[in-house]
Tab-separated table of C-alpha atoms in Angstrom:
chain	number	residue	atom	x	y	z
Y	17	MET	CA	-6.818	9.166	4.450
Y	18	ARG	CA	-9.489	11.729	6.648
Y	19	LEU	CA	-11.631	8.987	5.984
Y	20	ILE	CA	-9.978	5.826	7.476
Y	21	ARG	CA	-9.020	8.012	10.333
Y	22	SER	CA	-11.969	8.763	10.633
Y	23	ARG	CA	-13.286	8.103	14.627
Y	24	ARG	CA	-15.115	4.210	14.358
Y	25	VAL	CA	-14.001	4.074	10.568
Y	26	GLY	CA	-11.842	0.869	10.074
Y	27	PRO	CA	-11.306	-0.936	6.049
Y	28	ALA	CA	-14.805	-3.294	6.138
Y	29	THR	CA	-15.883	0.402	7.207
Y	30	PHE	CA	-14.253	2.614	4.407
Y	31	TYR	CA	-14.473	-0.027	1.340
Y	32	ARG	CA	-18.794	-0.628	2.733
Y	33	LEU	CA	-18.875	3.472	3.130
Y	34	LEU	CA	-16.906	3.439	-0.776
Y	35	GLU	CA	-18.752	1.168	-2.540
Y	36	GLU	CA	-22.349	3.260	-1.297
Y	37	HIS	CA	-21.555	6.732	-1.163
Y	38	GLY	CA	-19.247	6.743	-4.410
Y	39	SER	CA	-16.296	8.507	-3.407
Y	40	THR	CA	-14.299	9.799	-0.121
Y	41	GLN	CA	-16.349	12.919	0.432
Y	42	ALA	CA	-19.157	11.600	-0.404
Y	43	ALA	CA	-18.647	9.708	2.435
Y	44	LEU	CA	-17.004	12.395	4.928
Y	45	ALA	CA	-20.065	14.106	4.291
Y	46	ALA	CA	-22.428	11.581	4.586
Y	47	LEU	CA	-20.560	10.179	8.117
Y	48	PRO	CA	-22.517	12.281	10.600
Y	49	ASP	CA	-25.729	11.776	9.237
Y	50	ILE	CA	-24.894	7.966	9.442
Y	51	ALA	CA	-23.774	8.006	13.363
Y	52	GLN	CA	-26.060	10.287	14.347
Y	53	ALA	CA	-28.846	7.093	12.901
Y	54	ALA	CA	-26.592	4.252	15.264
Y	55	GLY	CA	-26.801	6.659	18.305
Y	56	ILE	CA	-23.719	8.714	18.343
Y	57	ALA	CA	-24.169	11.854	18.779
Y	58	GLY	CA	-22.137	15.000	17.972
Y	59	TYR	CA	-19.365	12.859	15.396
Y	60	ALA	CA	-17.202	14.901	13.058
Y	61	PRO	CA	-14.806	13.288	10.932
Y	62	CYS	CA	-11.312	13.264	10.849
Y	63	PRO	CA	-9.981	17.576	10.614
Y	64	LEU	CA	-8.035	18.256	7.445
Y	65	ALA	CA	-5.591	19.134	10.965
Y	66	ALA	CA	-5.350	16.276	11.588
Y	67	VAL	CA	-4.025	14.920	8.512
Y	68	GLN	CA	-2.066	17.395	7.435
Y	69	ALA	CA	-0.143	16.416	10.778
Y	70	GLU	CA	0.464	13.267	9.239
Y	71	LEU	CA	1.743	14.214	6.694
Y	72	SER	CA	3.582	16.902	7.763
Y	73	ALA	CA	5.312	13.718	10.361
Y	74	GLY	CA	5.435	11.670	7.471
Y	75	ARG	CA	8.237	13.560	6.314
Y	76	ARG	CA	9.358	14.317	8.563
Y	77	ALA	CA	10.660	10.526	9.152
Y	78	GLY	CA	10.802	9.985	5.129
Y	79	ALA	CA	8.441	8.009	4.779
Y	80	ARG	CA	5.728	8.551	1.682
Y	81	LEU	CA	2.571	7.689	1.638
Y	82	LEU	CA	0.739	5.001	0.015
Y	83	SER	CA	-3.010	5.182	-0.684
Y	84	CYS	CA	-5.469	2.035	-2.540
Y	85	PHE	CA	-6.056	4.553	-5.246
Y	86	ASP	CA	-2.057	5.099	-6.021
Y	87	ALA	CA	0.305	3.158	-8.904
Y	88	ASP	CA	2.779	1.658	-6.075
Y	89	TYR	CA	-0.212	0.704	-4.588
Y	90	PRO	CA	1.289	-2.969	-3.561
Y	91	GLN	CA	-1.561	-4.883	-5.952
Y	92	ALA	CA	-0.393	-8.417	-3.445
Y	93	LEU	CA	-1.397	-6.362	-0.708
Y	94	ARG	CA	-4.609	-4.944	-2.003
Y	95	ASP	CA	-5.834	-8.180	-3.697
Y	96	ILE	CA	-6.547	-9.552	0.172
Y	97	PRO	CA	-10.303	-9.072	2.101
Y	98	GLU	CA	-10.031	-5.087	4.293
Y	99	ALA	CA	-6.479	-4.017	2.857
Y	100	PRO	CA	-5.602	-1.234	4.486
Y	101	PRO	CA	-6.361	1.904	2.497
Y	102	VAL	CA	-3.840	4.412	3.975
Y	103	ILE	CA	-0.087	2.617	4.020
Y	104	TRP	CA	3.396	4.207	5.473
Y	105	VAL	CA	7.091	3.054	4.104
Y	106	LYS	CA	10.397	4.022	3.755
Y	107	GLY	CA	12.829	1.706	2.165
Y	108	ASP	CA	13.024	0.162	-0.922
Y	109	LEU	CA	9.948	-0.276	-2.857
Y	110	SER	CA	11.334	-2.344	-4.569
Y	111	ALA	CA	11.211	-4.776	-2.370
Y	112	LEU	CA	7.574	-4.683	-2.780
Y	113	ASN	CA	7.040	-6.144	-5.911
Y	114	ARG	CA	9.900	-9.111	-5.254
Y	115	PRO	CA	8.874	-12.314	-4.459
Y	116	GLN	CA	8.256	-12.161	-0.682
Y	117	ILE	CA	6.703	-15.207	2.490
Y	118	ALA	CA	5.671	-14.803	6.336
Y	119	VAL	CA	8.693	-15.839	8.875
Y	120	ILE	CA	6.657	-14.409	12.010
Y	121	GLY	CA	6.701	-16.042	15.958
Y	122	ALA	CA	7.248	-15.786	19.269
Y	123	ARG	CA	9.238	-13.246	21.604
Y	124	ASN	CA	10.198	-15.679	23.365
Y	125	ALA	CA	11.465	-18.082	21.428
Y	126	SER	CA	13.971	-21.166	21.981
Y	127	SER	CA	17.626	-21.472	21.209
Y	128	LEU	CA	16.061	-24.238	18.928
Y	129	GLY	CA	13.841	-21.304	17.490
Y	130	LEU	CA	15.854	-18.920	16.532
Y	131	ARG	CA	18.674	-21.317	14.548
Y	132	MET	CA	15.615	-22.512	13.005
Y	133	ALA	CA	14.260	-18.765	11.997
Y	134	ARG	CA	17.705	-17.699	11.378
Y	135	THR	CA	18.407	-20.663	9.075
Y	136	LEU	CA	15.125	-21.006	7.013
Y	137	ALA	CA	14.909	-17.239	6.401
Y	138	GLY	CA	18.956	-17.219	5.386
Y	139	GLY	CA	18.025	-19.453	2.446
Y	140	LEU	CA	15.078	-17.867	1.666
Y	141	SER	CA	16.802	-15.089	1.033
Y	142	ARG	CA	19.730	-16.821	-0.881
Y	143	ALA	CA	16.653	-17.767	-2.809
Y	144	GLY	CA	15.927	-14.238	-4.125
Y	145	ILE	CA	12.715	-14.489	-1.469
Y	146	VAL	CA	12.500	-11.509	0.450
Y	147	THR	CA	11.280	-12.178	4.157
Y	148	VAL	CA	8.036	-10.324	5.350
Y	149	SER	CA	8.046	-10.140	9.853
Y	150	GLY	CA	7.420	-7.737	12.204
Y	151	LEU	CA	10.064	-6.400	13.904
Y	152	ALA	CA	9.490	-7.643	17.530
Y	153	ARG	CA	11.623	-9.517	19.313
Y	154	GLY	CA	12.374	-13.794	19.236
Y	155	ILE	CA	11.749	-14.814	15.935
Y	156	ASP	CA	11.228	-11.575	13.962
Y	157	THR	CA	14.446	-10.131	14.657
Y	158	VAL	CA	15.991	-13.008	13.382
Y	159	ALA	CA	14.229	-13.586	10.216
Y	160	HIS	CA	15.203	-10.167	9.105
Y	161	GLU	CA	19.102	-10.410	10.335
Y	162	ALA	CA	19.508	-13.332	8.360
Y	163	SER	CA	17.151	-10.967	5.328
Y	164	LEU	CA	19.092	-8.075	5.168
Y	165	ALA	CA	21.763	-8.745	2.348
Y	166	THR	CA	19.497	-9.318	0.285
Y	167	GLY	CA	15.848	-7.205	1.338
Y	168	THR	CA	13.514	-8.191	4.002
Y	169	ILE	CA	10.357	-6.449	5.170
Y	170	ALA	CA	9.391	-5.259	8.245
Y	171	VAL	CA	5.320	-4.428	8.631
Y	172	MET	CA	5.214	-2.141	11.569
Y	173	ALA	CA	3.119	-2.325	14.993
Y	174	GLY	CA	2.752	1.834	16.229
Y	175	GLY	CA	3.608	4.619	13.261
Y	176	ILE	CA	6.650	3.820	11.375
Y	177	ASP	CA	9.123	6.398	13.282
Y	178	VAL	CA	8.256	3.743	16.916
Y	179	ILE	CA	11.235	1.038	16.368
Y	180	TYR	CA	9.781	-0.991	19.256
Y	181	PRO	CA	12.042	-2.421	20.729
Y	182	ALA	CA	13.732	0.352	21.110
Y	183	GLU	CA	17.001	-2.308	20.645
Y	184	ASN	CA	15.913	-2.570	17.110
Y	185	THR	CA	16.169	0.916	16.228
Y	186	GLU	CA	20.253	0.208	14.208
Y	187	LEU	CA	18.177	-3.280	12.436
Y	188	ALA	CA	15.526	-0.697	11.103
Y	189	ALA	CA	18.220	1.497	9.929
Y	190	ARG	CA	19.271	-1.740	7.642
Y	191	ILE	CA	16.453	-2.698	6.303
Y	192	CYS	CA	15.672	0.845	4.917
Y	193	GLU	CA	18.768	0.333	2.885
Y	194	THR	CA	18.398	-3.157	0.756
Y	195	GLY	CA	14.166	-3.715	2.162
Y	196	LEU	CA	11.027	-1.547	3.308
Y	197	LEU	CA	9.531	-0.376	6.678
Y	198	LEU	CA	5.496	-0.535	6.100
Y	199	SER	CA	3.128	0.434	9.247
Y	200	GLU	CA	-1.219	1.705	8.650
Y	201	GLN	CA	-0.360	3.708	11.902
Y	202	PRO	CA	-0.202	6.918	11.242
Y	203	PRO	CA	3.659	8.239	11.811
Y	204	ALA	CA	4.367	8.930	16.315
Y	205	SER	CA	1.556	6.764	16.716
Y	206	PRO	CA	2.742	4.741	20.598
Y	207	LEU	CA	3.004	1.028	21.086
Y	208	SER	CA	0.819	1.102	24.765
Y	209	ARG	CA	-0.888	-1.590	26.628
Y	210	ALA	CA	-3.943	0.010	25.310
Y	211	ILE	CA	-2.864	-0.400	20.975
Y	212	SER	CA	-0.827	-2.596	21.208
Y	213	PRO	CA	-2.542	-6.425	20.905
Y	214	PRO	CA	-4.815	-5.369	18.473
Y	215	ALA	CA	-1.582	-2.919	15.919
Y	216	THR	CA	0.357	-6.264	16.110
Y	217	ALA	CA	-2.757	-8.891	15.031
Y	218	SER	CA	-2.969	-6.036	12.568
Y	219	SER	CA	1.046	-5.678	11.498
Y	220	ARG	CA	1.387	-9.653	11.381
Y	221	ARG	CA	-2.471	-10.067	9.241
Y	222	SER	CA	-1.145	-8.576	6.476
Y	223	ALA	CA	2.069	-9.212	6.785
Y	224	SER	CA	1.011	-13.557	6.863
Y	225	ALA	CA	-2.020	-12.785	4.002
Y	226	TRP	CA	0.213	-10.508	2.012
Y	227	SER	CA	2.705	-13.474	1.475
Y	228	TRP	CA	0.190	-15.205	0.828
Y	229	SER	CA	-1.608	-13.627	-1.143
Y	230	ARG	CA	1.441	-13.081	-3.269
Y	231	ARG	CA	2.557	-17.143	-3.004
Y	232	GLN	CA	-0.822	-17.436	-5.078
Y	233	SER	CA	0.078	-15.223	-7.733
Y	234	ALA	CA	3.325	-16.733	-8.468
Y	235	ARG	CA	1.443	-20.736	-8.816
Y	236	ALA	CA	-1.810	-19.178	-11.069
Y	237	ALA	CA	1.293	-17.147	-13.485
């Protein structure tokens, strides 16, 4: 985890470093020299204490960490380009292995749009398909609500213990009963104007690409 949590290391860089150096430990050891060659002085990888603090925060949140090296890491997520090297999950892990389709949309959706999303998600749920969405206000919320009976996955933009909007706190708890909360971000990571747009884009990328990968796998089978 130290490698992916190090400054200037995202999924693409993580996998490139892993390929070039053979292991995360070797990549970590090489990072300061790589940064210096790029003109970044005084670079230090993510400290072990920061990783330990993140693991403790995850335990307090009742969540579980999955890395791309773990057998339980979802294969469909592993198959997408630049898959997140680590994810935090909370709820029923069996939802990861069922057919999935992403239903995501506008926060300020029209009443017609909300009704259509609710009908679509409800129909998918009754057909045994897990709805994947982002727990945001609007389309995401009604998609999750319509899928609670059979399970839904919320791919979150912030930490797994940071429910946004706050009005969806009860919904998040209900999702954990039959489905799953999932986040690429460290626990307690807040949503702010500085990180919210890219974090939201990342979560929606994961939701849509993940469900697309599962559909392609089903077609191939």
